Short mmCIF file of C-alpha atoms and ligand atoms in Angstrom, two decimals:
data_model
loop_
_atom_site.label_atom_id
_atom_site.label_comp_id
_atom_site.label_asym_id
_atom_site.label_seq_id
_atom_site.Cartn_x
_atom_site.Cartn_y
_atom_site.Cartn_z
CA MET A 1 61.74 116.67 105.96
CA THR A 2 58.93 114.94 106.77
CA ARG A 3 55.54 116.25 105.55
CA SER A 4 52.75 114.42 106.33
CA SER A 5 48.96 114.30 106.86
CA MET A 6 48.78 110.65 108.01
CA ARG A 7 49.55 111.60 111.87
CA ILE A 8 45.97 111.55 113.15
CA THR A 9 44.02 109.24 110.93
CA ALA A 10 41.10 107.04 111.26
CA PRO A 11 42.48 103.76 110.36
CA ASP A 12 39.64 101.19 108.66
CA PRO A 13 38.72 99.08 111.69
CA CYS A 14 39.39 95.99 109.13
CA ASN A 15 42.78 97.29 108.15
CA ARG A 16 45.82 96.01 110.31
CA VAL A 17 49.62 96.02 110.40
CA ARG A 18 51.84 92.80 110.86
CA LEU A 19 52.73 92.46 114.49
CA GLU A 20 56.34 91.79 113.23
CA ASP A 21 56.17 94.89 111.09
CA ILE A 22 55.55 97.22 114.15
CA ASP A 23 58.39 99.27 115.44
CA LEU A 24 57.06 101.67 118.13
CA ALA A 25 60.54 102.96 118.78
CA ASP A 26 61.12 103.95 115.39
CA ASN A 27 60.88 107.70 115.34
CA ALA A 28 59.96 107.98 111.57
CA LEU A 29 56.44 105.99 112.55
CA TYR A 30 55.08 108.99 114.28
CA ALA A 31 56.49 111.68 111.66
CA GLN A 32 55.80 109.88 108.28
CA GLY A 33 54.11 106.87 109.22
CA ASP A 34 50.56 106.08 110.61
CA PRO A 35 51.00 105.20 114.43
CA HIS A 36 47.22 105.05 114.75
CA LEU A 37 46.93 101.94 112.43
CA ALA A 38 49.85 100.27 114.54
CA TRP A 39 48.09 100.92 118.12
CA GLN A 40 44.67 99.94 116.68
CA THR A 41 46.18 96.49 115.73
CA LEU A 42 47.89 96.27 119.04
CA ARG A 43 44.90 97.25 120.99
CA ALA A 44 42.78 94.69 119.29
CA GLU A 45 45.61 91.71 119.04
CA SER A 46 48.25 92.03 121.33
CA PRO A 47 47.48 94.35 123.93
CA LEU A 48 50.60 93.40 126.14
CA PHE A 49 53.24 93.29 123.04
CA TRP A 50 57.00 92.74 123.19
CA GLN A 51 58.74 95.15 120.92
CA ASN A 52 62.15 93.95 119.66
CA ARG A 53 64.68 96.55 118.73
CA SER A 54 67.50 95.85 116.26
CA ALA A 55 69.94 97.51 118.65
CA GLY A 56 69.54 97.74 122.30
CA GLU A 57 67.19 96.14 124.94
CA GLY A 58 63.43 95.58 123.93
CA PHE A 59 60.51 96.81 125.91
CA TRP A 60 56.69 95.82 126.40
CA ALA A 61 54.13 98.10 125.09
CA VAL A 62 50.53 98.59 126.52
CA THR A 63 47.94 100.32 124.22
CA ARG A 64 44.73 100.10 125.86
CA LEU A 65 43.51 102.70 128.35
CA LYS A 66 42.92 100.44 131.49
CA ASP A 67 46.27 99.16 131.02
CA VAL A 68 48.06 102.45 130.56
CA ARG A 69 46.32 103.92 133.63
CA ARG A 70 47.58 100.58 135.62
CA VAL A 71 51.16 101.07 134.47
CA LEU A 72 51.34 104.71 134.91
CA SER A 73 49.75 104.53 138.47
CA GLU A 74 50.80 101.24 140.16
CA HIS A 75 54.07 102.71 141.35
CA GLU A 76 54.47 99.72 143.72
CA THR A 77 54.82 97.49 140.70
CA PHE A 78 56.20 99.79 138.17
CA THR A 79 58.76 102.08 139.03
CA SER A 80 59.80 105.52 137.48
CA GLU A 81 63.40 105.54 138.94
CA ALA A 82 64.85 103.39 136.04
CA GLY A 83 63.92 105.59 133.12
CA THR A 84 60.42 107.05 131.91
CA ALA A 85 60.96 106.99 127.98
CA ILE A 86 62.31 104.73 125.48
CA ALA A 87 65.28 107.23 124.72
CA MET A 88 66.45 106.25 128.23
CA LEU A 89 66.47 102.41 127.58
CA ASP A 90 70.18 102.08 126.75
CA SER A 91 71.68 103.76 129.85
CA PRO A 92 70.52 104.06 133.24
CA ASP A 93 68.48 107.30 133.91
CA PRO A 94 71.30 109.41 135.83
CA ALA A 95 68.12 111.40 137.52
CA GLY A 96 66.65 108.35 138.94
CA GLY A 97 65.52 109.12 142.60
CA SER A 98 66.70 112.80 142.10
CA MET A 99 64.09 114.47 139.78
CA MET A 100 60.54 114.28 140.72
CA GLN A 101 59.41 112.88 137.72
CA SER A 102 61.83 109.87 138.08
CA THR A 103 61.23 109.46 141.97
CA ASP A 104 58.64 106.96 143.53
CA PRO A 105 56.40 107.64 146.44
CA PRO A 106 56.73 108.19 148.95
CA ARG A 107 59.53 110.43 148.34
CA HIS A 108 57.88 111.95 145.42
CA HIS A 109 55.02 112.90 147.60
CA GLU A 110 57.27 115.21 149.37
CA TYR A 111 58.00 116.93 146.20
CA ARG A 112 54.51 117.37 145.24
CA ARG A 113 53.20 118.66 148.41
CA GLN A 114 55.68 121.55 148.37
CA LEU A 115 55.32 122.33 144.73
CA ALA A 116 51.31 121.83 144.59
CA GLY A 117 50.68 125.66 145.25
CA ARG A 118 52.81 126.76 142.66
CA PHE A 119 50.94 124.78 139.98
CA SER A 120 47.36 125.00 141.38
CA SER A 121 44.46 125.95 139.36
CA HIS A 122 44.11 129.13 141.13
CA ALA A 123 47.71 129.95 140.38
CA ALA A 124 47.52 129.02 136.73
CA ALA A 125 44.12 131.08 136.40
CA SER A 126 45.71 133.92 137.97
CA GLN A 127 48.04 134.34 134.78
CA ALA A 128 45.09 133.84 132.36
CA GLY A 129 45.07 137.95 131.49
CA TRP A 130 49.14 137.62 130.75
CA VAL A 131 48.69 134.64 128.75
CA ARG A 132 45.84 136.16 126.70
CA SER A 133 47.96 139.30 126.12
CA PHE A 134 50.95 137.17 124.99
CA VAL A 135 48.66 135.16 122.48
CA ARG A 136 47.25 138.62 121.28
CA LYS A 137 50.82 139.64 120.79
CA THR A 138 51.91 136.38 119.04
CA VAL A 139 49.11 136.39 116.62
CA GLU A 140 48.77 140.02 115.36
CA PRO A 141 51.55 139.79 112.69
CA ALA A 142 49.35 136.95 111.16
CA LEU A 143 46.38 139.08 110.73
CA ASP A 144 47.53 140.79 107.54
CA GLY A 145 46.68 137.34 105.94
CA GLY A 146 50.34 136.46 104.91
CA VAL A 147 51.83 133.01 105.72
CA TRP A 148 52.70 132.46 109.14
CA ASP A 149 54.46 129.43 111.08
CA ALA A 150 51.83 128.80 113.64
CA ALA A 151 54.14 125.85 115.17
CA ALA A 152 57.18 128.15 115.44
CA ALA A 153 54.91 131.05 117.06
CA PHE A 154 53.06 129.02 119.43
CA THR A 155 55.88 127.11 120.65
CA ARG A 156 57.18 130.32 122.18
CA LEU A 157 53.66 130.62 124.56
CA PRO A 158 54.60 127.60 126.83
CA MET A 159 58.37 128.73 127.32
CA ALA A 160 57.41 132.49 127.88
CA VAL A 161 55.12 131.16 130.64
CA GLY A 162 57.72 129.16 131.99
CA ALA A 163 60.07 131.82 131.93
CA ARG A 164 57.83 134.02 133.72
CA MET A 165 57.31 131.19 136.42
CA MET A 166 61.10 130.87 137.08
CA ASP A 167 62.08 134.37 136.12
CA LEU A 168 64.05 133.88 133.22
CA PRO A 169 64.87 136.69 131.13
CA ASP A 170 63.19 137.06 127.88
CA LYS A 171 66.22 136.86 125.80
CA ASP A 172 66.98 133.19 126.87
CA ILE A 173 63.32 131.95 125.65
CA ASP A 174 64.66 131.01 122.07
CA PRO A 175 67.83 129.40 122.97
CA LEU A 176 65.78 127.26 125.50
CA ILE A 177 63.14 126.25 122.98
CA HIS A 178 65.98 124.89 120.85
CA LEU A 179 67.71 123.14 123.78
CA ALA A 180 64.51 121.87 125.08
CA PHE A 181 63.62 120.03 121.71
CA SER A 182 67.35 119.03 120.96
CA SER A 183 67.26 117.30 124.38
CA LEU A 184 63.72 115.41 123.70
CA ALA A 185 63.91 115.01 120.02
CA PRO A 186 67.29 114.50 119.41
CA GLY A 187 66.86 112.49 116.43
CA ASP A 188 65.02 115.17 114.50
CA PRO A 189 67.11 116.74 111.70
CA HIS A 190 66.19 120.45 112.96
CA PHE A 191 67.92 119.82 115.96
CA SER A 192 70.51 117.09 115.99
CA GLN A 193 73.90 117.45 116.07
CA GLY A 194 75.83 114.32 115.64
CA SER A 195 74.12 110.91 117.34
CA GLU A 196 70.90 111.26 119.09
CA GLN A 197 72.63 110.05 122.24
CA GLU A 198 75.33 112.98 121.54
CA THR A 199 72.66 115.63 121.00
CA ALA A 200 70.54 114.91 123.80
CA LEU A 201 73.81 114.75 125.88
CA ALA A 202 74.88 118.22 124.64
CA ALA A 203 71.74 119.69 125.13
CA HIS A 204 71.30 118.15 128.71
CA CYS A 205 74.73 119.86 129.60
CA GLU A 206 74.04 123.19 128.23
CA ILE A 207 70.55 123.38 130.22
CA MET A 208 72.23 122.38 133.41
CA ILE A 209 75.19 124.68 132.98
CA TYR A 210 72.40 127.42 132.14
CA PHE A 211 70.52 126.49 135.34
CA GLU A 212 73.76 126.43 137.55
CA GLU A 213 74.39 129.98 136.69
CA ARG A 214 70.54 130.76 137.42
CA LEU A 215 70.88 128.98 140.51
CA ALA A 216 73.87 131.10 141.68
CA GLU A 217 72.24 134.22 141.07
CA VAL A 218 69.01 133.02 142.51
CA ARG A 219 70.93 132.11 145.87
CA LYS A 220 72.24 135.57 146.08
CA ASN A 221 69.17 137.41 145.50
CA PRO A 222 65.97 134.95 146.39
CA ALA A 223 62.72 136.01 145.08
CA ASP A 224 59.04 134.55 144.87
CA ASP A 225 59.94 132.68 141.49
CA LEU A 226 59.79 128.79 141.10
CA ILE A 227 63.90 128.75 141.23
CA SER A 228 63.72 130.47 144.66
CA HIS A 229 61.02 128.19 145.61
CA LEU A 230 63.04 125.00 144.90
CA LEU A 231 65.62 126.13 147.01
CA THR A 232 63.08 126.09 150.07
CA LEU A 233 62.20 122.77 149.45
CA SER A 234 63.20 119.83 151.98
CA VAL A 235 62.86 116.21 151.02
CA ASP A 236 63.98 113.40 153.42
CA GLY A 237 64.46 116.33 156.10
CA ARG A 238 67.18 118.17 154.11
CA PRO A 239 67.00 120.91 151.15
CA LEU A 240 67.61 119.68 147.88
CA THR A 241 71.31 119.02 146.57
CA ASP A 242 72.59 121.01 143.83
CA ASP A 243 72.34 117.77 141.55
CA GLU A 244 68.72 117.39 142.57
CA LEU A 245 68.02 121.32 141.85
CA LEU A 246 69.62 121.22 138.60
CA VAL A 247 67.36 117.98 137.28
CA ASN A 248 64.30 119.40 138.64
CA CYS A 249 64.89 122.70 136.95
CA LEU A 250 65.66 120.67 133.77
CA SER A 251 62.38 118.80 134.04
CA LEU A 252 60.33 121.60 134.59
CA LEU A 253 61.62 123.10 131.79
CA LEU A 254 61.40 120.34 129.48
CA GLY A 255 57.66 119.44 130.60
CA ALA A 256 56.68 123.18 130.05
CA VAL A 257 58.24 123.69 126.64
CA VAL A 258 57.61 120.83 124.22
CA THR A 259 53.91 119.93 124.77
CA THR A 260 51.12 122.38 124.87
CA ALA A 261 51.64 124.11 121.80
CA GLN A 262 51.35 120.88 119.69
CA THR A 263 47.62 121.00 120.90
CA ILE A 264 47.21 124.20 119.28
CA SER A 265 49.04 123.12 116.03
CA ALA A 266 47.08 119.90 115.72
CA MET A 267 43.83 121.95 115.78
CA LEU A 268 44.65 124.02 112.96
CA VAL A 269 45.42 121.14 110.87
CA GLN A 270 42.40 119.34 112.36
CA LEU A 271 39.89 122.10 111.54
CA ALA A 272 41.62 123.25 108.32
CA GLY A 273 40.88 119.52 107.18
CA SER A 274 42.91 119.51 104.17
CA ARG A 275 45.24 121.73 102.25
CA ASP A 276 42.42 123.21 100.28
CA GLY A 277 39.95 123.38 103.28
CA GLU A 278 38.99 126.23 105.49
CA GLY A 279 39.27 126.00 109.00
CA ARG A 280 36.63 127.43 111.62
CA TRP A 281 36.57 127.55 115.15
CA PRO A 282 33.50 125.35 116.87
CA ARG A 283 32.17 128.58 118.33
CA ASP A 284 29.02 127.21 119.88
CA VAL A 285 30.77 124.66 122.51
CA PRO A 286 31.91 125.16 125.84
CA LEU A 287 35.67 126.24 125.87
CA ASP A 288 36.51 123.54 128.41
CA SER A 289 35.09 121.10 126.50
CA LEU A 290 36.90 121.94 123.14
CA VAL A 291 40.05 122.37 125.31
CA ASP A 292 39.54 118.48 126.55
CA GLU A 293 38.76 117.14 123.10
CA ALA A 294 41.65 119.18 121.41
CA LEU A 295 44.03 117.77 124.05
CA ARG A 296 42.67 114.10 123.51
CA TRP A 297 42.97 114.44 119.72
CA SER A 298 46.54 115.82 119.82
CA SER A 299 47.77 113.61 122.58
CA PRO A 300 51.25 115.41 122.66
CA VAL A 301 52.92 113.00 124.58
CA ASN A 302 52.90 109.49 122.67
CA HIS A 303 54.23 107.35 125.88
CA PHE A 304 55.82 107.48 129.07
CA MET A 305 57.78 104.01 130.41
CA ARG A 306 58.03 102.42 133.59
CA ARG A 307 60.08 99.38 134.73
CA ALA A 308 58.60 96.36 136.64
CA ARG A 309 59.72 95.95 140.21
CA VAL A 310 58.49 92.26 140.40
CA ASP A 311 57.14 89.61 137.96
CA VAL A 312 53.77 90.59 136.69
CA GLU A 313 51.22 88.80 134.78
CA MET A 314 48.89 90.98 132.16
CA HIS A 315 46.92 89.42 129.49
CA GLY A 316 48.35 85.96 129.89
CA ARG A 317 51.85 86.86 129.71
CA THR A 318 54.61 87.65 132.09
CA ILE A 319 56.41 90.86 132.53
CA ARG A 320 59.73 90.06 134.24
CA ALA A 321 61.13 92.01 137.14
CA GLY A 322 63.42 94.70 135.56
CA GLU A 323 61.97 94.63 132.15
CA ALA A 324 60.86 97.84 130.57
CA VAL A 325 56.91 98.82 130.01
CA THR A 326 55.91 101.48 127.85
CA ALA A 327 52.36 103.23 128.16
CA TRP A 328 51.05 104.55 125.20
CA ILE A 329 48.96 107.38 125.96
CA ALA A 330 47.94 108.79 122.47
CA SER A 331 46.88 105.12 121.90
CA ALA A 332 44.82 104.94 124.89
CA ASN A 333 43.27 108.09 123.81
CA ARG A 334 41.58 106.34 121.09
CA ASP A 335 40.77 103.01 122.78
CA GLU A 336 37.44 102.17 121.31
CA GLU A 337 36.64 100.47 124.75
CA ALA A 338 36.54 103.70 126.51
CA PHE A 339 35.77 106.37 123.62
CA ALA A 340 32.71 106.20 121.60
CA ARG A 341 33.82 106.99 117.76
CA PRO A 342 37.33 107.63 118.99
CA TYR A 343 38.50 108.76 115.67
CA GLU A 344 35.94 111.55 115.53
CA PHE A 345 37.09 114.84 116.83
CA ASP A 346 33.79 116.17 118.74
CA PRO A 347 34.01 119.09 120.75
CA THR A 348 30.98 118.16 122.84
CA ARG A 349 32.27 114.65 123.81
CA SER A 350 31.18 114.19 127.27
CA PRO A 351 32.39 112.22 129.48
CA ASN A 352 35.83 112.66 128.24
CA PRO A 353 38.04 110.21 130.05
CA HIS A 354 41.45 110.86 128.21
CA ILE A 355 44.58 110.29 130.03
CA VAL A 356 46.62 113.00 128.29
CA PHE A 357 48.24 114.20 131.36
CA GLY A 358 49.02 110.59 132.93
CA THR A 359 47.28 109.66 135.97
CA GLY A 360 48.55 108.58 139.47
CA SER A 361 50.92 110.38 141.72
CA HIS A 362 53.01 111.66 138.50
CA ARG A 363 49.94 113.09 136.95
CA CYS A 364 51.40 116.25 135.13
CA ILE A 365 51.81 118.61 137.56
CA GLY A 366 51.38 121.63 134.82
CA SER A 367 48.29 120.39 133.35
CA ASN A 368 46.23 123.82 135.05
CA PHE A 369 48.81 125.93 133.23
CA ALA A 370 48.40 124.14 129.94
CA ARG A 371 44.83 124.17 130.28
CA VAL A 372 44.92 127.94 130.83
CA MET A 373 46.94 128.45 127.68
CA LEU A 374 45.06 126.65 125.56
CA ARG A 375 41.67 128.15 126.72
CA GLU A 376 43.25 131.62 126.27
CA ALA A 377 44.79 130.67 123.05
CA PHE A 378 41.46 129.34 121.48
CA ALA A 379 39.54 132.19 122.89
CA GLU A 380 41.86 134.67 121.31
CA LEU A 381 42.08 132.78 117.96
CA MET A 382 38.19 132.72 117.76
CA GLU A 383 37.86 136.41 118.52
CA THR A 384 40.54 137.53 116.19
CA THR A 385 40.38 135.19 113.14
CA GLU A 386 37.57 134.61 111.02
CA SER A 387 38.86 131.27 109.38
CA PHE A 388 42.30 129.86 108.21
CA THR A 389 43.87 127.46 105.61
CA LEU A 390 47.00 125.45 105.71
CA ALA A 391 49.48 127.42 103.32
CA GLY A 392 52.20 124.74 102.43
CA ASP A 393 53.29 121.53 103.96
CA TYR A 394 53.62 121.06 107.65
CA VAL A 395 56.34 119.50 109.22
CA HIS A 396 56.04 116.70 112.06
CA LEU A 397 58.87 116.64 114.63
CA LEU A 398 60.78 113.11 114.33
CA SER A 399 60.00 111.58 117.78
CA ASN A 400 58.65 108.76 119.36
CA GLU A 401 57.83 110.73 122.45
CA ILE A 402 56.38 113.94 121.45
CA ALA A 403 53.61 114.12 119.01
CA GLY A 404 54.73 117.47 117.52
CA PHE A 405 54.94 120.03 114.66
CA VAL A 406 58.22 121.47 113.72
CA SER A 407 56.65 124.18 111.30
CA LEU A 408 52.97 124.63 110.12
CA PRO A 409 52.57 127.47 107.61
CA VAL A 410 48.81 128.69 107.81
CA ARG A 411 47.30 131.93 106.47
CA PHE A 412 44.37 133.61 108.54
CA ARG A 413 41.60 135.45 107.42
CA ALA A 414 41.22 138.27 110.44
CA ALA A 415 37.65 138.52 112.05
CA ARG A 416 35.89 141.55 110.73
CA ARG A 417 36.05 144.10 113.38
CA PRO A 418 32.35 146.17 114.30
CA THR A 419 32.92 149.88 112.63
CA PRO A 420 33.31 152.19 115.43
C1 HEM B 501 49.26 119.93 127.12
C2 HEM B 501 50.73 119.91 127.73
C3 HEM B 501 51.03 118.75 128.38
C4 HEM B 501 50.91 117.52 128.37
C5 HEM B 501 50.46 116.42 127.34
C6 HEM B 501 51.68 116.84 129.47
C7 HEM B 501 51.95 115.57 129.54
C8 HEM B 501 52.35 114.94 131.02
C9 HEM B 501 52.32 113.66 131.36
C10 HEM B 501 51.43 112.46 130.44
C11 HEM B 501 53.04 113.27 132.69
C12 HEM B 501 53.39 112.41 133.45
C13 HEM B 501 54.69 111.62 133.31
C14 HEM B 501 54.72 110.17 133.93
O1 HEM B 501 53.75 109.40 134.35
O2 HEM B 501 55.87 109.71 134.16
C15 HEM B 501 53.60 114.64 132.84
C16 HEM B 501 54.35 115.26 134.07
C17 HEM B 501 55.09 116.37 134.25
N1 HEM B 501 54.64 117.61 133.77
FE1 HEM B 501 53.45 117.52 131.98
N2 HEM B 501 52.38 117.77 130.28
C18 HEM B 501 52.06 118.95 129.77
C19 HEM B 501 52.31 120.32 130.12
C20 HEM B 501 53.16 120.52 131.38
C21 HEM B 501 53.46 122.04 131.46
C22 HEM B 501 52.97 123.30 130.85
C23 HEM B 501 54.23 121.68 132.71
C24 HEM B 501 55.27 122.81 133.20
C25 HEM B 501 54.75 124.01 133.71
C26 HEM B 501 54.43 120.29 132.70
C27 HEM B 501 55.44 119.71 133.69
C28 HEM B 501 55.51 118.45 133.98
C29 HEM B 501 55.97 118.04 135.05
C30 HEM B 501 57.34 118.71 136.00
C31 HEM B 501 55.89 116.67 135.19
C32 HEM B 501 56.33 115.50 136.33
C33 HEM B 501 55.40 115.62 137.26
C34 HEM B 501 55.73 114.37 138.39
O3 HEM B 501 56.76 113.51 138.03
O4 HEM B 501 55.08 114.47 139.46
N3 HEM B 501 53.78 119.79 131.81
N4 HEM B 501 53.00 115.56 132.00
#
């Protein structure tokens, strides 16, 4: 169990961690420790840092916004086809070149061009009413003032939206959430079954079997859902193979499920302030501006990874062709060169050049949907709740990739309704 109030801190600028004590691969750093002090030290002292691992291949780490942008977007220099996260360091990415996220342009552009309409701002906005009523039903049981697990409840929102897009039955929502977290946070005791690799592999296999069955059904009765749409894609002048279809269903599921709700949980923690504090929504700021700052503040994805295709010079050091380079998005979102008062939560912040959805050709395809979910969730919570308090220890996800919550007990005070 990893209770912590340490995850999002404002480290003293004079404080530092010894570089040799930093272990960016250690899941515990993100659940019990303080990654912000480590990232602050790296940005100041070692903007291109070589991370040794006790077992397995080491990797480079960039932590400044400018460098994170470069690594994520320069696909001619840094490939996505040989693993996109630390978890993939020790074995070749089996989905390299077949899953959209693990495919480089120009092939990658073919995927994005044909999927763009499904993920457009218009498509996302058309779901706002449905999202709002889902949030309303989700929050309703909490309005009686009892202790309520906000992390568990809100995790169902992005999965429900994903299920709606892919036309998956409601009964599959909870099992798929469990599988998605087992796959992306296999070291967390709530999800692990054996070693991290065994847990992730077992979850991947189950998800693939699940989608194999769905694909067979959809082939018989194609409709207007996302899976039916995947069946119509043509890449390299041919339809996707079964393997390509399956890994892309997996990727869409994982992208959708594990990230968005973390921003809602992080907001509740931030606004409540402390165990004894009473959280209130900032009601006098534009909702979009609140959403952006909430995204920057929570940064649900800590890092993504690339591999150098050629030797690259950065900060006076050489990244050799073939070496792995991690881009620390959550650190870039606190870069003191890019953000004034980076450790201050300021919902009026403008401009807010955060990089929470990545950048370049792989920039998050689901960002419009994530924004709609957050806007509707915040709007509903502002309307129905007066204030809230933390009602017990919250538990962070044990993961170096996803900055998340496993549970977050809160107590809401319902807004007083005008008497009819
Ligand atoms: C706050 C919520 C979210 C965050 C912070 C987030 C973050 C990211 C980031 C940083 C990337 C870039 C990956 C890279 O450069 O390798 C990405 C890509 C992706 N995201 Fe999201 N995401 C979120 C929500 C979603 C949602 C709701 C979906 C699905 C509906 C989704 C699906 C994807 C997919 C499929 C990709 C791969 C895109 C590509 O390679 O072209 N994400 N996401």
